[in-house]
PDB file of C-alpha atoms in Angstrom:
ATOM      1  CA  UNK Q   1      17.433  -3.207 -50.911  1.00  0.00           C
ATOM      2  CA  UNK Q   2      20.493  -4.849 -51.703  1.00  0.00           C
ATOM      3  CA  UNK Q   3      22.788  -2.648 -51.827  1.00  0.00           C
ATOM      4  CA  UNK Q   4      21.266  -1.280 -48.233  1.00  0.00           C
ATOM      5  CA  UNK Q   5      21.809  -4.835 -46.767  1.00  0.00           C
ATOM      6  CA  UNK Q   6      25.592  -5.588 -48.092  1.00  0.00           C
ATOM      7  CA  UNK Q   7      26.010  -1.748 -46.520  1.00  0.00           C
ATOM      8  CA  UNK Q   8      25.594  -2.597 -43.354  1.00  0.00           C
ATOM      9  CA  UNK Q   9      26.674  -5.762 -43.731  1.00  0.00           C
ATOM     10  CA  UNK Q  10      30.094  -4.142 -44.201  1.00  0.00           C
ATOM     11  CA  UNK Q  11      29.605  -1.489 -40.909  1.00  0.00           C
ATOM     12  CA  UNK Q  12      28.491  -4.521 -38.989  1.00  0.00           C
ATOM     13  CA  UNK Q  13      31.891  -6.913 -40.182  1.00  0.00           C
ATOM     14  CA  UNK Q  14      34.312  -3.815 -40.293  1.00  0.00           C
ATOM     15  CA  UNK Q  15      33.645  -2.793 -36.300  1.00  0.00           C
ATOM     16  CA  UNK Q  16      34.371  -6.115 -34.701  1.00  0.00           C
ATOM     17  CA  UNK Q  17      37.679  -6.040 -37.381  1.00  0.00           C
ATOM     18  CA  UNK Q  18      40.426  -4.477 -34.673  1.00  0.00           C
ATOM     19  CA  UNK Q  19      41.689  -2.963 -38.265  1.00  0.00           C
ATOM     20  CA  UNK Q  20      39.095  -1.098 -38.943  1.00  0.00           C
ATOM     21  CA  UNK Q  21      39.753   2.658 -38.784  1.00  0.00           C
ATOM     22  CA  UNK Q  22      36.122   2.902 -36.937  1.00  0.00           C
ATOM     23  CA  UNK Q  23      36.325  -0.100 -34.194  1.00  0.00           C
ATOM     24  CA  UNK Q  24      37.930   2.939 -32.015  1.00  0.00           C
ATOM     25  CA  UNK Q  25      35.423   5.138 -32.043  1.00  0.00           C
ATOM     26  CA  UNK Q  26      32.284   3.225 -32.256  1.00  0.00           C
ATOM     27  CA  UNK Q  27      33.667   0.879 -29.143  1.00  0.00           C
ATOM     28  CA  UNK Q  28      34.163   4.980 -27.389  1.00  0.00           C
ATOM     29  CA  UNK Q  29      30.735   5.546 -28.430  1.00  0.00           C
ATOM     30  CA  UNK Q  30      29.263   2.489 -26.981  1.00  0.00           C
ATOM     31  CA  UNK Q  31      31.622   3.590 -23.778  1.00  0.00           C
ATOM     32  CA  UNK Q  32      29.674   7.234 -23.529  1.00  0.00           C
ATOM     33  CA  UNK Q  33      26.484   5.687 -24.357  1.00  0.00           C
ATOM     34  CA  UNK Q  34      26.600   3.360 -21.470  1.00  0.00           C
ATOM     35  CA  UNK Q  35      27.416   5.616 -19.322  1.00  0.00           C
ATOM     36  CA  UNK Q  36      24.548   8.336 -19.707  1.00  0.00           C
ATOM     37  CA  UNK Q  37      21.887   5.350 -19.885  1.00  0.00           C
ATOM     38  CA  UNK Q  38      23.689   4.752 -16.622  1.00  0.00           C
ATOM     39  CA  UNK Q  39      22.984   7.967 -16.122  1.00  0.00           C
ATOM     40  CA  UNK Q  40      19.203   8.271 -16.253  1.00  0.00           C
ATOM     41  CA  UNK Q  41      18.453   4.957 -15.090  1.00  0.00           C
ATOM     42  CA  UNK Q  42      19.813   6.597 -11.960  1.00  0.00           C
ATOM     43  CA  UNK Q  43      17.826   9.424 -12.233  1.00  0.00           C
ATOM     44  CA  UNK Q  44      14.334   7.218 -12.991  1.00  0.00           C
ATOM     45  CA  UNK Q  45      15.256   5.471  -9.944  1.00  0.00           C
ATOM     46  CA  UNK Q  46      15.634   9.081  -7.350  1.00  0.00           C
ATOM     47  CA  UNK Q  47      13.170  10.392  -8.759  1.00  0.00           C
ATOM     48  CA  UNK Q  48      10.377   7.288  -8.609  1.00  0.00           C
ATOM     49  CA  UNK Q  49      11.696   7.529  -4.602  1.00  0.00           C
ATOM     50  CA  UNK Q  50      11.145  10.711  -4.485  1.00  0.00           C
ATOM     51  CA  UNK Q  51       7.503  10.626  -5.610  1.00  0.00           C
ATOM     52  CA  UNK Q  52       7.229   7.537  -2.851  1.00  0.00           C
ATOM     53  CA  UNK Q  53       8.360  10.150  -0.509  1.00  0.00           C
ATOM     54  CA  UNK Q  54       5.440  12.922  -1.378  1.00  0.00           C
ATOM     55  CA  UNK Q  55       3.535  10.277  -1.947  1.00  0.00           C
ATOM     56  CA  UNK Q  56       3.741   9.041   2.081  1.00  0.00           C
ATOM     57  CA  UNK Q  57       4.497  12.889   3.736  1.00  0.00           C
ATOM     58  CA  UNK Q  58       1.545  13.600   2.400  1.00  0.00           C
ATOM     59  CA  UNK Q  59      -0.366  10.383   3.277  1.00  0.00           C
ATOM     60  CA  UNK Q  60       0.919  10.996   6.905  1.00  0.00           C
ATOM     61  CA  UNK Q  61      -0.633  14.661   6.837  1.00  0.00           C
ATOM     62  CA  UNK Q  62      -4.212  14.058   5.611  1.00  0.00           C
ATOM     63  CA  UNK Q  63      -3.384  11.649   9.031  1.00  0.00           C
ATOM     64  CA  UNK Q  64      -2.477  13.776  11.155  1.00  0.00           C
ATOM     65  CA  UNK Q  65      -5.371  16.044  10.298  1.00  0.00           C
ATOM     66  CA  UNK Q  66      -8.235  13.004  11.048  1.00  0.00           C
ATOM     67  CA  UNK Q  67      -6.400  12.161  13.309  1.00  0.00           C
ATOM     68  CA  UNK Q  68      -5.875  15.101  15.545  1.00  0.00           C
ATOM     69  CA  UNK Q  69      -9.257  16.107  15.453  1.00  0.00           C
ATOM     70  CA  UNK Q  70     -11.584  16.240  18.049  1.00  0.00           C
ATOM     71  CA  UNK Q  71      -9.756  13.606  20.304  1.00  0.00           C
ATOM     72  CA  UNK Q  72     -12.183  13.401  22.619  1.00  0.00           C
ATOM     73  CA  UNK Q  73     -14.858  11.891  20.658  1.00  0.00           C
ATOM     74  CA  UNK Q  74     -12.176   9.611  19.172  1.00  0.00           C
ATOM     75  CA  UNK Q  75     -11.012   8.040  22.198  1.00  0.00           C
ATOM     76  CA  UNK Q  76     -15.029   7.699  23.049  1.00  0.00           C
ATOM     77  CA  UNK Q  77     -15.453   5.783  20.313  1.00  0.00           C
ATOM     78  CA  UNK Q  78     -13.229   3.507  21.178  1.00  0.00           C
ATOM     79  CA  UNK Q  79     -14.397   2.830  24.372  1.00  0.00           C
ATOM     80  CA  UNK Q  80     -16.808   1.909  23.178  1.00  0.00           C
ATOM     81  CA  UNK Q  81     -16.297  -0.572  21.236  1.00  0.00           C
ATOM     82  CA  UNK Q  82     -13.386  -2.128  24.141  1.00  0.00           C
ATOM     83  CA  UNK Q  83     -17.327  -1.827  26.494  1.00  0.00           C
ATOM     84  CA  UNK Q  84     -18.843  -4.257  23.909  1.00  0.00           C
ATOM     85  CA  UNK Q  85     -16.121  -6.774  24.025  1.00  0.00           C
ATOM     86  CA  UNK Q  86     -16.454  -6.509  27.772  1.00  0.00           C
ATOM     87  CA  UNK Q  87     -20.028  -7.465  27.968  1.00  0.00           C
ATOM     88  CA  UNK Q  88     -20.952 -11.134  28.068  1.00  0.00           C
ATOM     89  CA  UNK Q  89     -23.209 -10.903  25.356  1.00  0.00           C
ATOM     90  CA  UNK Q  90     -22.026 -12.609  21.872  1.00  0.00           C
ATOM     91  CA  UNK Q  91     -24.626  -9.868  20.240  1.00  0.00           C
ATOM     92  CA  UNK Q  92     -22.011  -7.554  21.895  1.00  0.00           C
ATOM     93  CA  UNK Q  93     -18.725  -8.486  20.552  1.00  0.00           C
ATOM     94  CA  UNK Q  94     -20.347  -8.599  16.679  1.00  0.00           C
ATOM     95  CA  UNK Q  95     -21.622  -4.997  17.702  1.00  0.00           C
ATOM     96  CA  UNK Q  96     -17.494  -4.050  19.338  1.00  0.00           C
ATOM     97  CA  UNK Q  97     -16.087  -5.486  15.632  1.00  0.00           C
ATOM     98  CA  UNK Q  98     -18.601  -3.821  13.791  1.00  0.00           C
ATOM     99  CA  UNK Q  99     -17.721  -0.425  15.256  1.00  0.00           C
ATOM    100  CA  UNK Q 100     -13.840  -0.891  14.826  1.00  0.00           C
ATOM    101  CA  UNK Q 101     -14.104  -1.781  11.026  1.00  0.00           C
ATOM    102  CA  UNK Q 102     -16.921   1.364  10.885  1.00  0.00           C
ATOM    103  CA  UNK Q 103     -13.588   3.416  12.932  1.00  0.00           C
ATOM    104  CA  UNK Q 104     -11.499   1.924   9.985  1.00  0.00           C
ATOM    105  CA  UNK Q 105     -13.578   2.803   7.109  1.00  0.00           C
ATOM    106  CA  UNK Q 106     -14.222   6.268   8.181  1.00  0.00           C
ATOM    107  CA  UNK Q 107     -10.307   7.242   8.737  1.00  0.00           C
ATOM    108  CA  UNK Q 108      -9.390   5.816   5.512  1.00  0.00           C
ATOM    109  CA  UNK Q 109     -11.901   7.625   3.743  1.00  0.00           C
ATOM    110  CA  UNK Q 110     -11.023  11.170   5.451  1.00  0.00           C
ATOM    111  CA  UNK Q 111      -7.362  10.158   4.089  1.00  0.00           C
ATOM    112  CA  UNK Q 112      -9.105   9.921   0.977  1.00  0.00           C
ATOM    113  CA  UNK Q 113      -8.967   6.389  -0.269  1.00  0.00           C
ATOM    114  CA  UNK Q 114     -11.223   5.889  -2.592  1.00  0.00           C
ATOM    115  CA  UNK Q 115     -14.096   2.609  -2.724  1.00  0.00           C
ATOM    116  CA  UNK Q 116     -17.511   1.932  -1.807  1.00  0.00           C
ATOM    117  CA  UNK Q 117     -16.248  -0.221   0.909  1.00  0.00           C
ATOM    118  CA  UNK Q 118     -13.505  -0.234   3.908  1.00  0.00           C
ATOM    119  CA  UNK Q 119     -12.828  -4.151   1.328  1.00  0.00           C
ATOM    120  CA  UNK Q 120     -11.778  -2.126  -1.881  1.00  0.00           C
ATOM    121  CA  UNK Q 121      -9.853   0.946  -0.159  1.00  0.00           C
ATOM    122  CA  UNK Q 122      -7.717  -1.160   1.334  1.00  0.00           C
ATOM    123  CA  UNK Q 123      -7.177  -3.420  -1.533  1.00  0.00           C
ATOM    124  CA  UNK Q 124      -5.869   0.104  -2.168  1.00  0.00           C
ATOM    125  CA  UNK Q 125      -3.324   0.893   0.741  1.00  0.00           C
ATOM    126  CA  UNK Q 126       0.753  -0.466  -0.470  1.00  0.00           C
ATOM    127  CA  UNK Q 127       1.597  -2.499   2.759  1.00  0.00           C
ATOM    128  CA  UNK Q 128       4.768  -0.118   2.905  1.00  0.00           C
ATOM    129  CA  UNK Q 129       2.229   2.736   3.811  1.00  0.00           C
ATOM    130  CA  UNK Q 130       0.674   0.905   6.616  1.00  0.00           C
ATOM    131  CA  UNK Q 131       2.194  -2.202   7.964  1.00  0.00           C
ATOM    132  CA  UNK Q 132      -1.074  -3.704   9.617  1.00  0.00           C
ATOM    133  CA  UNK Q 133      -3.253  -3.104   6.538  1.00  0.00           C
ATOM    134  CA  UNK Q 134      -2.908  -6.951   6.327  1.00  0.00           C
ATOM    135  CA  UNK Q 135      -4.305  -7.329  10.374  1.00  0.00           C
ATOM    136  CA  UNK Q 136      -6.848  -5.183   9.406  1.00  0.00           C
ATOM    137  CA  UNK Q 137      -8.306  -6.881   6.232  1.00  0.00           C
ATOM    138  CA  UNK Q 138      -8.113 -10.808   8.022  1.00  0.00           C
ATOM    139  CA  UNK Q 139     -10.535  -8.714  11.077  1.00  0.00           C
ATOM    140  CA  UNK Q 140     -12.668  -7.071   8.024  1.00  0.00           C
ATOM    141  CA  UNK Q 141     -12.923 -10.309   6.497  1.00  0.00           C
ATOM    142  CA  UNK Q 142     -14.857 -11.523   9.601  1.00  0.00           C
ATOM    143  CA  UNK Q 143     -16.439  -8.592   9.506  1.00  0.00           C
ATOM    144  CA  UNK Q 144     -17.604  -9.405   6.405  1.00  0.00           C
ATOM    145  CA  UNK Q 145     -19.236 -13.113   7.905  1.00  0.00           C
ATOM    146  CA  UNK Q 146     -21.218 -11.549  10.650  1.00  0.00           C
ATOM    147  CA  UNK Q 147     -23.117  -9.259   8.191  1.00  0.00           C
ATOM    148  CA  UNK Q 148     -23.391 -12.039   6.310  1.00  0.00           C
ATOM    149  CA  UNK Q 149     -24.234 -14.451   8.566  1.00  0.00           C
ATOM    150  CA  UNK Q 150     -26.095 -12.512  10.761  1.00  0.00           C
ATOM    151  CA  UNK Q 151     -27.325 -14.375  14.141  1.00  0.00           C
ATOM    152  CA  UNK Q 152     -25.907 -17.398  12.500  1.00  0.00           C
ATOM    153  CA  UNK Q 153     -22.654 -16.752  12.680  1.00  0.00           C
ATOM    154  CA  UNK Q 154     -21.098 -18.499  15.761  1.00  0.00           C
ATOM    155  CA  UNK Q 155     -18.814 -15.926  17.456  1.00  0.00           C
ATOM    156  CA  UNK Q 156     -16.466 -17.238  20.976  1.00  0.00           C
ATOM    157  CA  UNK Q 157     -15.509 -13.588  23.339  1.00  0.00           C
ATOM    158  CA  UNK Q 158     -12.022 -15.041  22.517  1.00  0.00           C
ATOM    159  CA  UNK Q 159     -12.144 -14.640  18.716  1.00  0.00           C
ATOM    160  CA  UNK Q 160     -13.812 -11.270  18.676  1.00  0.00           C
ATOM    161  CA  UNK Q 161     -11.069 -10.446  21.223  1.00  0.00           C
ATOM    162  CA  UNK Q 162      -8.345 -11.704  19.194  1.00  0.00           C
ATOM    163  CA  UNK Q 163     -10.092  -9.603  16.110  1.00  0.00           C
ATOM    164  CA  UNK Q 164     -10.443  -6.337  17.674  1.00  0.00           C
ATOM    165  CA  UNK Q 165      -7.123  -6.680  18.403  1.00  0.00           C
ATOM    166  CA  UNK Q 166      -5.831  -6.883  15.532  1.00  0.00           C
ATOM    167  CA  UNK Q 167      -7.815  -3.199  13.969  1.00  0.00           C
ATOM    168  CA  UNK Q 168      -6.486  -1.786  18.269  1.00  0.00           C
ATOM    169  CA  UNK Q 169      -3.147  -2.753  16.642  1.00  0.00           C
ATOM    170  CA  UNK Q 170      -3.977  -0.877  12.959  1.00  0.00           C
ATOM    171  CA  UNK Q 171      -5.257   2.153  15.117  1.00  0.00           C
ATOM    172  CA  UNK Q 172      -2.097   2.096  17.330  1.00  0.00           C
ATOM    173  CA  UNK Q 173       0.167   2.007  14.320  1.00  0.00           C
ATOM    174  CA  UNK Q 174      -1.739   5.182  12.898  1.00  0.00           C
ATOM    175  CA  UNK Q 175      -1.400   6.688  16.079  1.00  0.00           C
ATOM    176  CA  UNK Q 176      -5.259   7.051  16.360  1.00  0.00           C
ATOM    177  CA  UNK Q 177      -5.572   5.330  19.795  1.00  0.00           C
TER     178      UNK Q 177
END
């Protein structure tokens, strides 16, 4: 072992010695290896960008199929949500929020996001794919309070309009409405 240690020690010391015949060769090898490493890192970055674009294109294609299917039924469902919101009955405002939430749940299921609930699906969606996802999640949290607390949950018309507005913002981004 001592002999192996001495060999590597001498090689290491000769690399740092400018008078060594090997120092120029090893310096050139280092430069070449740095260039090769740069090329490989650039290739990895390029492929990551391409894979993301392919994923975005697939998502947009699936979304386009969802949006283009049955436009009358789609708009009718959203009109029903808005009609609930126009009511003076707090129960109807809650129905508007539940209806908008169900609409998003169906959209994300059809696009292909897995999970047992809309909340789980939302957490799987990257922000760069859907900018309004944070707003939809905030609205979904209000929906969860409605479901868990039922009649005990007090909702003002202004709050209901704000929450439905968050859903509406998301639906407009998806070109659903």
